[in-house]
Tab-separated table of C-alpha atoms in Angstrom:
chain	number	residue	atom	x	y	z
A	1	UNK	CA	-48.726	17.385	82.918
A	2	UNK	CA	-45.015	18.811	82.029
A	3	UNK	CA	-43.792	15.221	82.061
A	4	UNK	CA	-46.572	14.078	80.096
A	5	UNK	CA	-46.275	17.565	77.971
A	6	UNK	CA	-42.170	16.484	77.339
A	7	UNK	CA	-43.079	12.768	76.251
A	8	UNK	CA	-45.559	14.116	73.746
A	9	UNK	CA	-42.716	16.479	72.578
A	10	UNK	CA	-40.417	13.310	72.391
A	11	UNK	CA	-42.711	11.375	70.663
A	12	UNK	CA	-43.107	13.762	67.896
A	13	UNK	CA	-39.959	14.701	67.807
A	14	UNK	CA	-39.168	11.079	67.227
A	15	UNK	CA	-42.046	10.419	64.894
A	16	UNK	CA	-40.588	13.700	62.560
A	17	UNK	CA	-37.335	12.102	62.440
A	18	UNK	CA	-38.648	8.839	61.455
A	19	UNK	CA	-40.216	10.795	59.067
A	20	UNK	CA	-37.394	12.271	57.488
A	21	UNK	CA	-35.102	9.563	57.819
A	22	UNK	CA	-37.740	7.113	55.619
A	23	UNK	CA	-38.139	10.251	52.897
A	24	UNK	CA	-34.367	9.942	52.902
A	25	UNK	CA	-33.920	6.786	52.369
A	26	UNK	CA	-36.569	6.862	50.021
A	27	UNK	CA	-35.023	9.658	48.193
A	28	UNK	CA	-31.883	7.870	47.759
A	29	UNK	CA	-33.513	4.999	46.259
A	30	UNK	CA	-35.036	6.619	43.895
A	31	UNK	CA	-31.822	8.460	43.043
A	32	UNK	CA	-30.149	4.907	42.189
A	33	UNK	CA	-32.513	3.756	40.368
A	34	UNK	CA	-32.774	6.608	38.410
A	35	UNK	CA	-29.074	6.117	37.839
A	36	UNK	CA	-28.952	2.426	37.089
A	37	UNK	CA	-31.976	3.578	34.336
A	38	UNK	CA	-30.096	6.099	33.014
A	39	UNK	CA	-26.800	3.769	33.017
A	40	UNK	CA	-29.703	1.417	31.357
A	41	UNK	CA	-30.178	3.270	28.485
A	42	UNK	CA	-27.045	4.992	28.258
A	43	UNK	CA	-25.921	1.298	27.476
A	44	UNK	CA	-28.727	0.200	25.447
A	45	UNK	CA	-28.162	3.171	22.911
A	46	UNK	CA	-24.260	2.389	22.741
A	47	UNK	CA	-24.912	-1.056	21.815
A	48	UNK	CA	-27.326	0.217	19.364
A	49	UNK	CA	-24.861	2.446	17.665
A	50	UNK	CA	-22.296	-0.413	17.658
A	51	UNK	CA	-24.720	-2.612	16.250
A	52	UNK	CA	-25.069	-0.283	13.476
A	53	UNK	CA	-21.865	0.356	13.071
A	54	UNK	CA	-21.014	-3.213	12.183
A	55	UNK	CA	-23.927	-3.668	9.932
A	56	UNK	CA	-22.434	-0.256	8.059
A	57	UNK	CA	-18.896	-2.568	8.170
A	58	UNK	CA	-20.384	-5.716	6.966
A	59	UNK	CA	-22.358	-3.633	4.245
A	60	UNK	CA	-18.892	-2.487	3.270
A	61	UNK	CA	-17.166	-5.234	3.041
A	62	UNK	CA	-19.528	-6.849	1.108
A	63	UNK	CA	-19.589	-3.741	-1.129
A	64	UNK	CA	-15.573	-3.573	-1.361
A	65	UNK	CA	-14.839	-7.774	-2.070
A	66	UNK	CA	-17.576	-7.839	-4.722
A	67	UNK	CA	-15.550	-4.685	-6.154
A	68	UNK	CA	-12.431	-6.371	-5.277
A	69	UNK	CA	-13.668	-9.925	-7.250
A	70	UNK	CA	-14.380	-7.389	-10.315
A	71	UNK	CA	-11.201	-5.857	-10.330
A	72	UNK	CA	-9.259	-9.200	-10.083
A	73	UNK	CA	-11.711	-11.167	-13.253
A	74	UNK	CA	-10.691	-7.612	-14.749
A	75	UNK	CA	-7.342	-8.072	-13.930
A	76	UNK	CA	-6.958	-11.787	-15.158
A	77	UNK	CA	-8.882	-10.548	-17.943
A	78	UNK	CA	-6.633	-8.117	-19.020
A	79	UNK	CA	-3.326	-10.664	-18.358
A	80	UNK	CA	-5.038	-13.214	-20.992
A	81	UNK	CA	-5.685	-10.309	-23.577
A	82	UNK	CA	-2.228	-10.111	-22.986
A	83	UNK	CA	-1.029	-13.071	-23.728
A	84	UNK	CA	-2.939	-13.671	-26.591
A	85	UNK	CA	-1.319	-10.676	-28.242
A	86	UNK	CA	2.117	-11.540	-27.330
A	87	UNK	CA	1.032	-15.135	-28.959
A	88	UNK	CA	0.058	-13.508	-32.114
A	89	UNK	CA	3.357	-11.339	-32.524
A	90	UNK	CA	5.582	-14.426	-31.658
A	91	UNK	CA	3.717	-16.488	-34.138
A	92	UNK	CA	4.530	-13.968	-37.194
A	93	UNK	CA	7.586	-14.588	-39.315
A	94	UNK	CA	8.874	-11.742	-38.346
A	95	UNK	CA	9.134	-9.133	-35.922
A	96	UNK	CA	9.442	-5.082	-36.439
A	97	UNK	CA	11.063	-3.175	-33.362
A	98	UNK	CA	7.989	-1.820	-32.239
A	99	UNK	CA	6.284	-5.361	-32.165
A	100	UNK	CA	9.140	-6.000	-30.237
A	101	UNK	CA	8.921	-3.398	-27.957
A	102	UNK	CA	5.363	-4.126	-27.903
A	103	UNK	CA	6.308	-7.773	-26.079
A	104	UNK	CA	8.277	-6.035	-23.344
A	105	UNK	CA	5.811	-3.548	-22.539
A	106	UNK	CA	3.169	-6.733	-21.932
A	107	UNK	CA	5.291	-8.881	-19.924
A	108	UNK	CA	6.168	-5.994	-17.951
A	109	UNK	CA	2.813	-5.388	-17.639
A	110	UNK	CA	1.452	-8.942	-16.874
A	111	UNK	CA	4.690	-9.322	-14.480
A	112	UNK	CA	3.075	-6.211	-12.476
A	113	UNK	CA	-0.384	-7.785	-12.402
A	114	UNK	CA	0.072	-11.062	-11.235
A	115	UNK	CA	2.425	-9.280	-8.568
A	116	UNK	CA	-0.381	-7.592	-7.424
A	117	UNK	CA	-2.683	-10.494	-7.571
A	118	UNK	CA	-0.690	-12.600	-5.455
A	119	UNK	CA	-0.002	-10.340	-3.081
A	120	UNK	CA	-3.745	-9.393	-2.584
A	121	UNK	CA	-3.410	-5.849	-2.973
A	122	UNK	CA	-6.594	-3.112	-3.680
A	123	UNK	CA	-6.738	-3.842	-6.905
A	124	UNK	CA	-10.176	-1.454	-7.531
A	125	UNK	CA	-9.093	1.721	-5.563
A	126	UNK	CA	-7.873	4.518	-7.803
A	127	UNK	CA	-4.273	5.464	-8.677
A	128	UNK	CA	-5.179	9.009	-7.009
A	129	UNK	CA	-6.938	7.505	-3.642
A	130	UNK	CA	-3.891	5.607	-3.062
A	131	UNK	CA	-1.382	8.523	-3.492
A	132	UNK	CA	-3.595	9.832	-1.050
A	133	UNK	CA	-3.425	6.913	1.371
A	134	UNK	CA	0.195	6.978	0.776
A	135	UNK	CA	0.857	11.075	1.795
A	136	UNK	CA	-1.763	10.469	4.760
A	137	UNK	CA	0.353	7.714	6.661
A	138	UNK	CA	3.905	9.365	5.792
A	139	UNK	CA	1.967	12.959	7.094
A	140	UNK	CA	0.989	10.969	10.306
A	141	UNK	CA	4.516	8.914	10.299
A	142	UNK	CA	6.528	12.441	10.108
A	143	UNK	CA	4.202	14.129	12.785
A	144	UNK	CA	5.159	10.653	15.168
A	145	UNK	CA	1.100	10.664	15.449
A	146	UNK	CA	-0.434	6.981	16.715
A	147	UNK	CA	1.737	4.142	16.476
A	148	UNK	CA	4.741	4.518	14.073
A	149	UNK	CA	5.404	1.361	13.171
A	150	UNK	CA	1.884	0.605	12.122
A	151	UNK	CA	2.295	3.856	9.272
A	152	UNK	CA	5.275	2.177	8.551
A	153	UNK	CA	3.500	-0.908	7.603
A	154	UNK	CA	1.027	1.545	6.088
A	155	UNK	CA	3.397	3.287	3.650
A	156	UNK	CA	5.170	-0.062	2.952
A	157	UNK	CA	1.198	-1.628	1.549
A	158	UNK	CA	0.381	1.563	-0.247
A	159	UNK	CA	3.437	2.343	-2.281
A	160	UNK	CA	3.137	-1.696	-3.975
A	161	UNK	CA	-0.426	-0.564	-4.753
A	162	UNK	CA	0.928	2.065	-6.674
A	163	UNK	CA	4.085	0.684	-8.153
A	164	UNK	CA	1.650	-2.623	-9.709
A	165	UNK	CA	-1.227	-0.084	-10.165
A	166	UNK	CA	-2.387	-0.063	-13.811
A	167	UNK	CA	-2.221	3.110	-14.482
A	168	UNK	CA	0.984	3.650	-12.666
A	169	UNK	CA	2.437	1.062	-14.738
A	170	UNK	CA	0.944	2.661	-17.998
A	171	UNK	CA	2.540	6.288	-16.974
A	172	UNK	CA	6.177	4.560	-16.097
A	173	UNK	CA	6.002	2.629	-19.421
A	174	UNK	CA	5.028	5.573	-21.179
A	175	UNK	CA	7.597	7.944	-19.373
A	176	UNK	CA	10.440	4.959	-20.369
A	177	UNK	CA	9.398	4.956	-24.141
A	178	UNK	CA	9.838	9.070	-24.074
A	179	UNK	CA	13.416	8.477	-22.336
A	180	UNK	CA	14.511	6.147	-24.269
A	181	UNK	CA	13.405	8.694	-27.608
A	182	UNK	CA	14.444	11.285	-26.131
A	183	UNK	CA	17.945	10.036	-25.578
A	184	UNK	CA	18.186	6.986	-28.665
A	185	UNK	CA	21.138	8.997	-29.818
A	186	UNK	CA	23.364	9.958	-26.921
A	187	UNK	CA	22.148	6.132	-25.773
A	188	UNK	CA	24.036	4.847	-29.029
A	189	UNK	CA	26.819	7.047	-28.840
A	190	UNK	CA	27.322	5.976	-25.155
A	191	UNK	CA	27.699	2.318	-26.358
A	192	UNK	CA	29.663	2.931	-29.443
A	193	UNK	CA	32.381	4.646	-26.789
A	194	UNK	CA	31.858	1.792	-24.161
A	195	UNK	CA	32.434	-0.810	-27.896
A	196	UNK	CA	35.627	1.139	-28.026
A	197	UNK	CA	37.173	0.188	-25.046
A	198	UNK	CA	36.116	-3.586	-24.278
A	199	UNK	CA	37.631	-5.742	-26.465
A	200	UNK	CA	35.491	-8.095	-28.614
A	201	UNK	CA	36.755	-10.877	-27.051
A	202	UNK	CA	36.371	-9.696	-23.696
A	203	UNK	CA	34.251	-13.291	-23.175
A	204	UNK	CA	36.969	-15.820	-24.438
A	205	UNK	CA	38.523	-15.232	-20.535
A	206	UNK	CA	40.760	-12.101	-21.580
A	207	UNK	CA	42.606	-10.805	-18.478
A	208	UNK	CA	43.700	-7.956	-16.775
A	209	UNK	CA	47.029	-7.648	-18.303
A	210	UNK	CA	45.352	-7.713	-22.023
A	211	UNK	CA	43.071	-4.396	-21.590
A	212	UNK	CA	46.282	-2.224	-20.004
A	213	UNK	CA	47.992	-3.067	-23.249
A	214	UNK	CA	45.189	-2.530	-26.086
A	215	UNK	CA	46.189	1.401	-24.688
A	216	UNK	CA	43.406	1.518	-21.303
A	217	UNK	CA	44.243	2.928	-18.135
A	218	UNK	CA	45.292	0.271	-15.240
A	219	UNK	CA	41.999	2.152	-13.616
A	220	UNK	CA	39.876	1.877	-16.666
A	221	UNK	CA	41.059	-1.548	-16.962
A	222	UNK	CA	40.368	-2.902	-13.827
A	223	UNK	CA	36.818	-1.024	-13.791
A	224	UNK	CA	35.925	-2.729	-17.663
A	225	UNK	CA	37.952	-6.820	-16.218
A	226	UNK	CA	35.638	-6.168	-12.265
A	227	UNK	CA	32.304	-5.323	-14.183
A	228	UNK	CA	30.860	-8.378	-16.511
A	229	UNK	CA	27.692	-6.029	-17.638
A	230	UNK	CA	29.989	-3.574	-19.023
A	231	UNK	CA	31.099	-7.100	-21.207
A	232	UNK	CA	27.165	-6.803	-22.421
A	233	UNK	CA	27.945	-4.381	-24.838
A	234	UNK	CA	29.880	-6.986	-26.956
A	235	UNK	CA	26.988	-9.817	-26.443
């Protein structure tokens, strides 16, 4: 009887152990399955987010491309208008100084537009926005954040955009015109002074000794002799 009881307890314990083992395996399987389902759901969600982001980028790129096309067409039309005005002025029998200055201003504006279109820089971005981009790139570079080389490239890129931007060109031209007007007397006085130093015969092979013979100091004579740009006051 004792032996039968011992065998019965052994069988019961073995059965219980088997049930526990099966239950543990089942729980482990369920846990792994749950983990796989969670990972799959996360992967699906990430893929969906990426697809949505790609769709948004594509839509944005299309809008930007259309804006760039419109802007470039406007730039080309502006160039044509400038060329037409230049031809009108040059067709006149005589032109005023204001018209001559206008021709030079239009030529500079057209050159900036050609450079802008050639470099394929953004032409639809506002000047204020371009300056913000430049400032942001400079701040990132100065703070040592990210790739320094990339920030330098961004700074160069946005500086080109700013320098060739129609608003910047207009502002620079207005500042130049204002400066010329404000310093007209000073410029004329400086021109007369330089003409008093540079003789009319400077373009006909004048020697250094000839300049010194006119009463100029050696340093002044050497400076004039070695700087042909100064001779332009006699052109």
